Coordinates of C-alpha atoms in Angstrom, one line a residue:
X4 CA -20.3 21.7 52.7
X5 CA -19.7 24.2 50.0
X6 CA -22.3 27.1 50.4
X7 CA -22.2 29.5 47.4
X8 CA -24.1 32.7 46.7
X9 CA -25.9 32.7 43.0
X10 CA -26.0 36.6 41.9
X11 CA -28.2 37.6 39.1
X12 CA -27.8 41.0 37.8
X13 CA -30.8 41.3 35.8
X14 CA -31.8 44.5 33.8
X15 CA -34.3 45.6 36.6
X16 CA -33.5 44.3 39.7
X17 CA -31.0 41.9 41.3
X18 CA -31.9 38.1 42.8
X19 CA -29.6 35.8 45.1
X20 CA -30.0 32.6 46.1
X21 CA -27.8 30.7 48.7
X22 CA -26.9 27.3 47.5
X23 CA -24.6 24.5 48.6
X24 CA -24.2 20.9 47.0
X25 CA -25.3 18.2 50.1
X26 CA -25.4 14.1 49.8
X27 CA -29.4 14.5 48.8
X28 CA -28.9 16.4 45.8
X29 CA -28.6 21.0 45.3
X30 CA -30.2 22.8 48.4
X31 CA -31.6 25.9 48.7
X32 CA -30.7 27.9 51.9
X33 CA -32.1 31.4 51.2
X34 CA -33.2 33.1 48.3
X35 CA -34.1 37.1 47.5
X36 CA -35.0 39.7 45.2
X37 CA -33.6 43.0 45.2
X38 CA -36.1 46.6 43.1
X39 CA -32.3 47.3 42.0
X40 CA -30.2 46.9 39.2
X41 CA -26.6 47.4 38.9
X42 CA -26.2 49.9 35.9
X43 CA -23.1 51.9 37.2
X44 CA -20.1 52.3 39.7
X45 CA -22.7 54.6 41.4
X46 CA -25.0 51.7 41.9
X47 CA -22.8 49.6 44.1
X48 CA -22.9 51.3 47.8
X49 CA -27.0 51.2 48.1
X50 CA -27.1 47.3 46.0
X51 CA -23.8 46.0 47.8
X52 CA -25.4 46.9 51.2
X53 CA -28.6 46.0 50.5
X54 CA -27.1 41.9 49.9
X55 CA -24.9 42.2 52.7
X56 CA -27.6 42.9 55.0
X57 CA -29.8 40.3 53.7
X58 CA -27.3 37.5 53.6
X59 CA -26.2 38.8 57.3
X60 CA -27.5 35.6 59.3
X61 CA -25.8 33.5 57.2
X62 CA -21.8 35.9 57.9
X63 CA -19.3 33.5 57.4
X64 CA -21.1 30.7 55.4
X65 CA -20.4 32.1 52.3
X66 CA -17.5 30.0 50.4
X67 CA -17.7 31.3 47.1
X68 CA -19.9 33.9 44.8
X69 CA -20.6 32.9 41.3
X70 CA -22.4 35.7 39.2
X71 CA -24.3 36.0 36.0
X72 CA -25.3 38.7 33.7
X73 CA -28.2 39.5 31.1
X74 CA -27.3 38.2 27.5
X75 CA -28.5 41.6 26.3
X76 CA -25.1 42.5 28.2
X77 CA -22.6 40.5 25.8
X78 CA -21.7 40.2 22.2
X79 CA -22.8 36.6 20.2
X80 CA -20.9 36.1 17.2
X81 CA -21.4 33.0 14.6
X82 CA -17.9 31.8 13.5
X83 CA -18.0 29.5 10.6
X84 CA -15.7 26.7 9.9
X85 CA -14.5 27.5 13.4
X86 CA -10.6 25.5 13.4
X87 CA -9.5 25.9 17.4
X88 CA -6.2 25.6 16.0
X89 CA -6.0 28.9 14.2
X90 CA -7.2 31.1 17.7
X91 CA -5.0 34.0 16.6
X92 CA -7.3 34.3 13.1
X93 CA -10.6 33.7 15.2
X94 CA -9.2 36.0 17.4
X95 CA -8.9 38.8 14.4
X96 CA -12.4 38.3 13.1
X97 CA -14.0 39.0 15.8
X98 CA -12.0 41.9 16.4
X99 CA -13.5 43.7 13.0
X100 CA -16.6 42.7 14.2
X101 CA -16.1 44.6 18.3
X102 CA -14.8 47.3 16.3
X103 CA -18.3 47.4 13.6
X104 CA -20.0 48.1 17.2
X105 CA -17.6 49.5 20.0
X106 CA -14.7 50.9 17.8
X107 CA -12.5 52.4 20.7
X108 CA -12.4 48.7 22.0
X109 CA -10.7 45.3 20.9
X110 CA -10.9 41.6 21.6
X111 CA -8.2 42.3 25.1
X112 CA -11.3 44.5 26.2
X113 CA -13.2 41.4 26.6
X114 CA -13.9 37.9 27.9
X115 CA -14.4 35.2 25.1
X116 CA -15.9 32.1 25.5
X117 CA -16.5 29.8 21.9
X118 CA -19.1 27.1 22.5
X119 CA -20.1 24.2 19.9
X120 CA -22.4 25.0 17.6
X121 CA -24.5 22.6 15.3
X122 CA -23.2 21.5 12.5
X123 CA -24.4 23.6 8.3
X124 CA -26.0 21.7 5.5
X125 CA -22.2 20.9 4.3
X126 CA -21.1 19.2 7.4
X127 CA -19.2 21.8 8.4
X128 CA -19.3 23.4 11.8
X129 CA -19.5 26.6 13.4
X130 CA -19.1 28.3 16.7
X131 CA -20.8 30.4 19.0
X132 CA -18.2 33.5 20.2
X133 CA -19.3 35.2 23.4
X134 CA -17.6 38.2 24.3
X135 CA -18.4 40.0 28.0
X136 CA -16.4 43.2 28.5
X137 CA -14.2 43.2 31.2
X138 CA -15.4 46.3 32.6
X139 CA -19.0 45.1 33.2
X140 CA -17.4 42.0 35.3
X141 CA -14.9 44.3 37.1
X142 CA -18.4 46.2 38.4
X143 CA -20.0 43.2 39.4
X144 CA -16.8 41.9 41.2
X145 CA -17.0 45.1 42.7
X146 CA -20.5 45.1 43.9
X147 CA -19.8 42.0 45.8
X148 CA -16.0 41.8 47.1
X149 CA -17.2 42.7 50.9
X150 CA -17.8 38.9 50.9
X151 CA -14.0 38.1 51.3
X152 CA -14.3 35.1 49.3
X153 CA -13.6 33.8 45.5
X154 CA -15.8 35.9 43.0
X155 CA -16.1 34.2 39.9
X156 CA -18.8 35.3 36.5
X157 CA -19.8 31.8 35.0
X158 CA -22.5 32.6 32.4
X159 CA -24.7 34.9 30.7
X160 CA -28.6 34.6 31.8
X161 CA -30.0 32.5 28.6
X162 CA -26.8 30.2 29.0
X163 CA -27.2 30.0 32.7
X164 CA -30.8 28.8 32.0
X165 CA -29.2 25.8 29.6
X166 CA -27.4 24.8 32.6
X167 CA -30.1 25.3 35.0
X168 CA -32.5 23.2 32.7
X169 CA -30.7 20.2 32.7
X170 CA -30.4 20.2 36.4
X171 CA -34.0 20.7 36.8
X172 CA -35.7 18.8 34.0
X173 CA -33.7 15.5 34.1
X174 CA -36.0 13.3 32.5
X175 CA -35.7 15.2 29.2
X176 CA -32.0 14.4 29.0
X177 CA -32.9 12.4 25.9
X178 CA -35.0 15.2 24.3
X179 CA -35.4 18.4 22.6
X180 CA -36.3 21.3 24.6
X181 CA -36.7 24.9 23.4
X182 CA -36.0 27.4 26.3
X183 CA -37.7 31.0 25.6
X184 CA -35.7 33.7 27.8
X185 CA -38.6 36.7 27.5
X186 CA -37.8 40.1 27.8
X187 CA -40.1 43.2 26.9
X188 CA -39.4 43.6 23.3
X189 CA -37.3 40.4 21.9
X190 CA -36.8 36.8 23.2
X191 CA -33.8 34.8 23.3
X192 CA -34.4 31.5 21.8
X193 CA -32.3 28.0 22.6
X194 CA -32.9 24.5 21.4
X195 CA -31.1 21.7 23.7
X196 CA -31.0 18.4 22.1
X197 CA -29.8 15.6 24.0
X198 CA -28.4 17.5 26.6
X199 CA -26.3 19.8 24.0
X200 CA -26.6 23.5 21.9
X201 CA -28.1 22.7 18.9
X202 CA -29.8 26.5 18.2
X203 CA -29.4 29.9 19.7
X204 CA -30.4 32.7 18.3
X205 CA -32.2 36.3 19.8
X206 CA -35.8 37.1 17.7
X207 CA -37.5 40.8 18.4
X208 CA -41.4 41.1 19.4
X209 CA -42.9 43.5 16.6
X210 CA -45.1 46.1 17.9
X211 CA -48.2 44.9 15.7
X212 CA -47.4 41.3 16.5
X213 CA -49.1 39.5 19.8
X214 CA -46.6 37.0 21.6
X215 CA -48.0 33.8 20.5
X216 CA -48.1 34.2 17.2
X217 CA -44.3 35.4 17.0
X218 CA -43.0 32.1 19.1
X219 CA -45.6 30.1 17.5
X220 CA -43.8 31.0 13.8
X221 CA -40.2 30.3 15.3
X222 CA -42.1 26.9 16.9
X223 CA -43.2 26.0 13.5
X224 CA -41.4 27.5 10.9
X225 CA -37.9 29.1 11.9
X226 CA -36.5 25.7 14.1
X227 CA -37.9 23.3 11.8
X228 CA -35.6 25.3 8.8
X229 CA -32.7 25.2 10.7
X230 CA -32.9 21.8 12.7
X231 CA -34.2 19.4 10.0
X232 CA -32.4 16.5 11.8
X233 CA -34.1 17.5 15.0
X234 CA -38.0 16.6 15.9
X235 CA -40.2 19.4 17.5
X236 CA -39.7 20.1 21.1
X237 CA -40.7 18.0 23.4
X238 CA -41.1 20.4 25.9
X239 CA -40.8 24.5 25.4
X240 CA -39.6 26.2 29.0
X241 CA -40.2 30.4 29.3
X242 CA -38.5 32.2 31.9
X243 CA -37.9 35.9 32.0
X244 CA -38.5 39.5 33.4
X245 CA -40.9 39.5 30.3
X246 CA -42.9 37.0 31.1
X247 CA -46.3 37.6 31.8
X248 CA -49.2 34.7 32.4
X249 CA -51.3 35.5 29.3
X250 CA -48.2 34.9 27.5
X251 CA -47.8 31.6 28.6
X252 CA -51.5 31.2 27.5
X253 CA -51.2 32.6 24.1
X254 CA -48.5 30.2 23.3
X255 CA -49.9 27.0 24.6
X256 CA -52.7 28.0 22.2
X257 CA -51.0 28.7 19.5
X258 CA -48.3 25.2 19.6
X259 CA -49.1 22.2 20.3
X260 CA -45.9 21.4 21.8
X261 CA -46.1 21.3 26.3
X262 CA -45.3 24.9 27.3
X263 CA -44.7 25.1 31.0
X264 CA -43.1 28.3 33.0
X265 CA -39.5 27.5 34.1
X266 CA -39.2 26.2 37.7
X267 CA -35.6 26.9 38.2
X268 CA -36.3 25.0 41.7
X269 CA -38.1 22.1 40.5
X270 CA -35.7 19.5 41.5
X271 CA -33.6 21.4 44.3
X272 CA -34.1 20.4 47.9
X273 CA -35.0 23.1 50.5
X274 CA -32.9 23.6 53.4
X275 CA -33.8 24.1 56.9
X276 CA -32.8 27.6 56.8
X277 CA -35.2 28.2 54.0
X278 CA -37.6 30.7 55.5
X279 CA -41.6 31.7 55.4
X280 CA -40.8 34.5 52.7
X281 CA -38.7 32.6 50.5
X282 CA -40.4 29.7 50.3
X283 CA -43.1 32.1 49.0
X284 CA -40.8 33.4 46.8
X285 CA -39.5 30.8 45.6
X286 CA -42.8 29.4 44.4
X287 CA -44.2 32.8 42.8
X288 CA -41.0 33.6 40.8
X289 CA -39.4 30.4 39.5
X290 CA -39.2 31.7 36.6
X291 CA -36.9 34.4 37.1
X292 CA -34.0 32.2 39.0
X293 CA -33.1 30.5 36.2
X294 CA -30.2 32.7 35.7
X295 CA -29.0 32.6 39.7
X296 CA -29.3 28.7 39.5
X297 CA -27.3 28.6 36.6
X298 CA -24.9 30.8 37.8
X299 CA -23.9 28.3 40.7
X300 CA -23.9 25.5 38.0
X301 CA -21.1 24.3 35.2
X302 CA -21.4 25.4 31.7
X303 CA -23.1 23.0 29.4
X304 CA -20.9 20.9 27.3
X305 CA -18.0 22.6 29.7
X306 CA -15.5 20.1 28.2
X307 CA -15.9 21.4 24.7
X308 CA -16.1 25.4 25.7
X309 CA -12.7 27.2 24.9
X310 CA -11.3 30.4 26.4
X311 CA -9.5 32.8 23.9

């Protein structure tokens, strides 16, 4: 049995989950949320106690601790005509670009992760760079090293949530599904097809614009553009801080596609150990564990993600 805690550090507030890999399938064996984020080194006695105290019945279980962060957190670059043999170049380019934005940093700052990307109108294809500075996952490391064990970060939150979608939502393996990661002001918007990226990219919420009508023009106008190849979601998944229930009803009546709230859960068994609360919890805030179930999960398309 390999028990693992799944730590999300979201922008507000900071969930767990307790999982381990049994014969039946992914069980859950405890599960929290935490009114604290981790924003700075001065965050990490009150937070770092605060999990240690909650995961106390289960001392000496833990295995592992896998960790993700918010994608607001991490740089997304586009590289075009991406050739993995030519890293050094790659490498270069997106060290202009860290410098555009953070120009006392370079590339050796960050982690960099380049993931598949669908393929332009010329058959040519690009790549996804995704840089994490170091410093951010030195903090986190920090926050949790009382547990003795491996700490390893695995994803950011809307790539944890690919990961955590195909887990959950096997029968769509085949499909197209558009996952909506909603924060306050913008949403992060993914297209899976077949079980692969075909489409990220991160849209803002205008002041004078409602919810639905901004997803419903990306449903309808902005994928269609840049997925011709691709047929409308089958099913559109919104998980997220953000997310609110009359947003979820403003979009299912401005699509026509099947909108459901992400059950991060859906398909995991619950362990014994599950208690009263977390069951509770569990059930009222699916939809903000995608990023802590993804975190305990392996990248998607793994095989085809390269480390620079």
């Amino acid at each position: 049995m390999n028990t693992t805690l799944s730590v999300y550090f979201g922008s507000e507030r900071t969930y767990v989950a307790l999982l381990n890999t049994a014969r039946e399938g992914l069980e859950v064996m405890h599960a929290n949320v935490f009114p604290q984020a981790l924003k700075s080194e001065y965050d990490i006695p009150h937070l770092s106690q605060m999990i240690a105290k909650d995961l106390a019945p289960f001392h000496g279980m833990v295995q592992a601790v896998n960790f993700s962060i918010p994608i607001e957190k991490v740089y997304i670059y586009q590289v075009p005509n991406a050739d993995l043999s030519r890293k050094a170049e790659i490498k270069a380019l997106l060290n202009e670009e860290i410098k555009a934005v953070e120009p006392e940093k370079t590339t050796d700052d960050f982690s960099i992760m380049l993931i598949p990307g669908n393929a332009s109108e010329d058959g040519s294809k690009h790549m996804l760079a995704v840089l994490t500075d170091h410093a951010l996952l030195n903090l986190c490391k920090e926050c949790l090293s009382g547990f003795k064990v491996p700490i390893t970060f695995t994803q950011n939150s809307q790539f944890a949530a690919h990961s955590a979608c195909i887990t959950n939502y096997p029968e769509y393996a085949g499909k197209s599904i558009a996952i909506f990661g909603v924060q306050d002001h913008f949403i992060d918007v993914s297209v899976l097809h077949a079980g692969n990226l075909a489409f990220y990219s991160l849209y803002g919420i205008p002041e004078d614009e409602d919810f639905g009508s901004v997803c419903g023009k990306i449903l309808t106008a902005t994928l269609p553009a840049h997925l011709p190849d691709i047929p409308s979601p089958d099913l559109v998944l919104l998980y997220g801080e953000g997310l609110k229930k009359n947003s979820l009803d403003a979009l299912s009546i401005a699509v026509n596609n099947p909108t459901q709230r992400f059950n991060a859960f859906r398909s995991l068994l619950a362990s014994g150990s599950l208690g009263v609360s977390a069951i509770s919890l569990c059930n009222k805030a699916a939809h903000l564990f995608p990023p802590v179930i993804g975190a305990y999960l392996k990248p998607l398309q793994e095989k085809e993600v390269t480390y620079l």
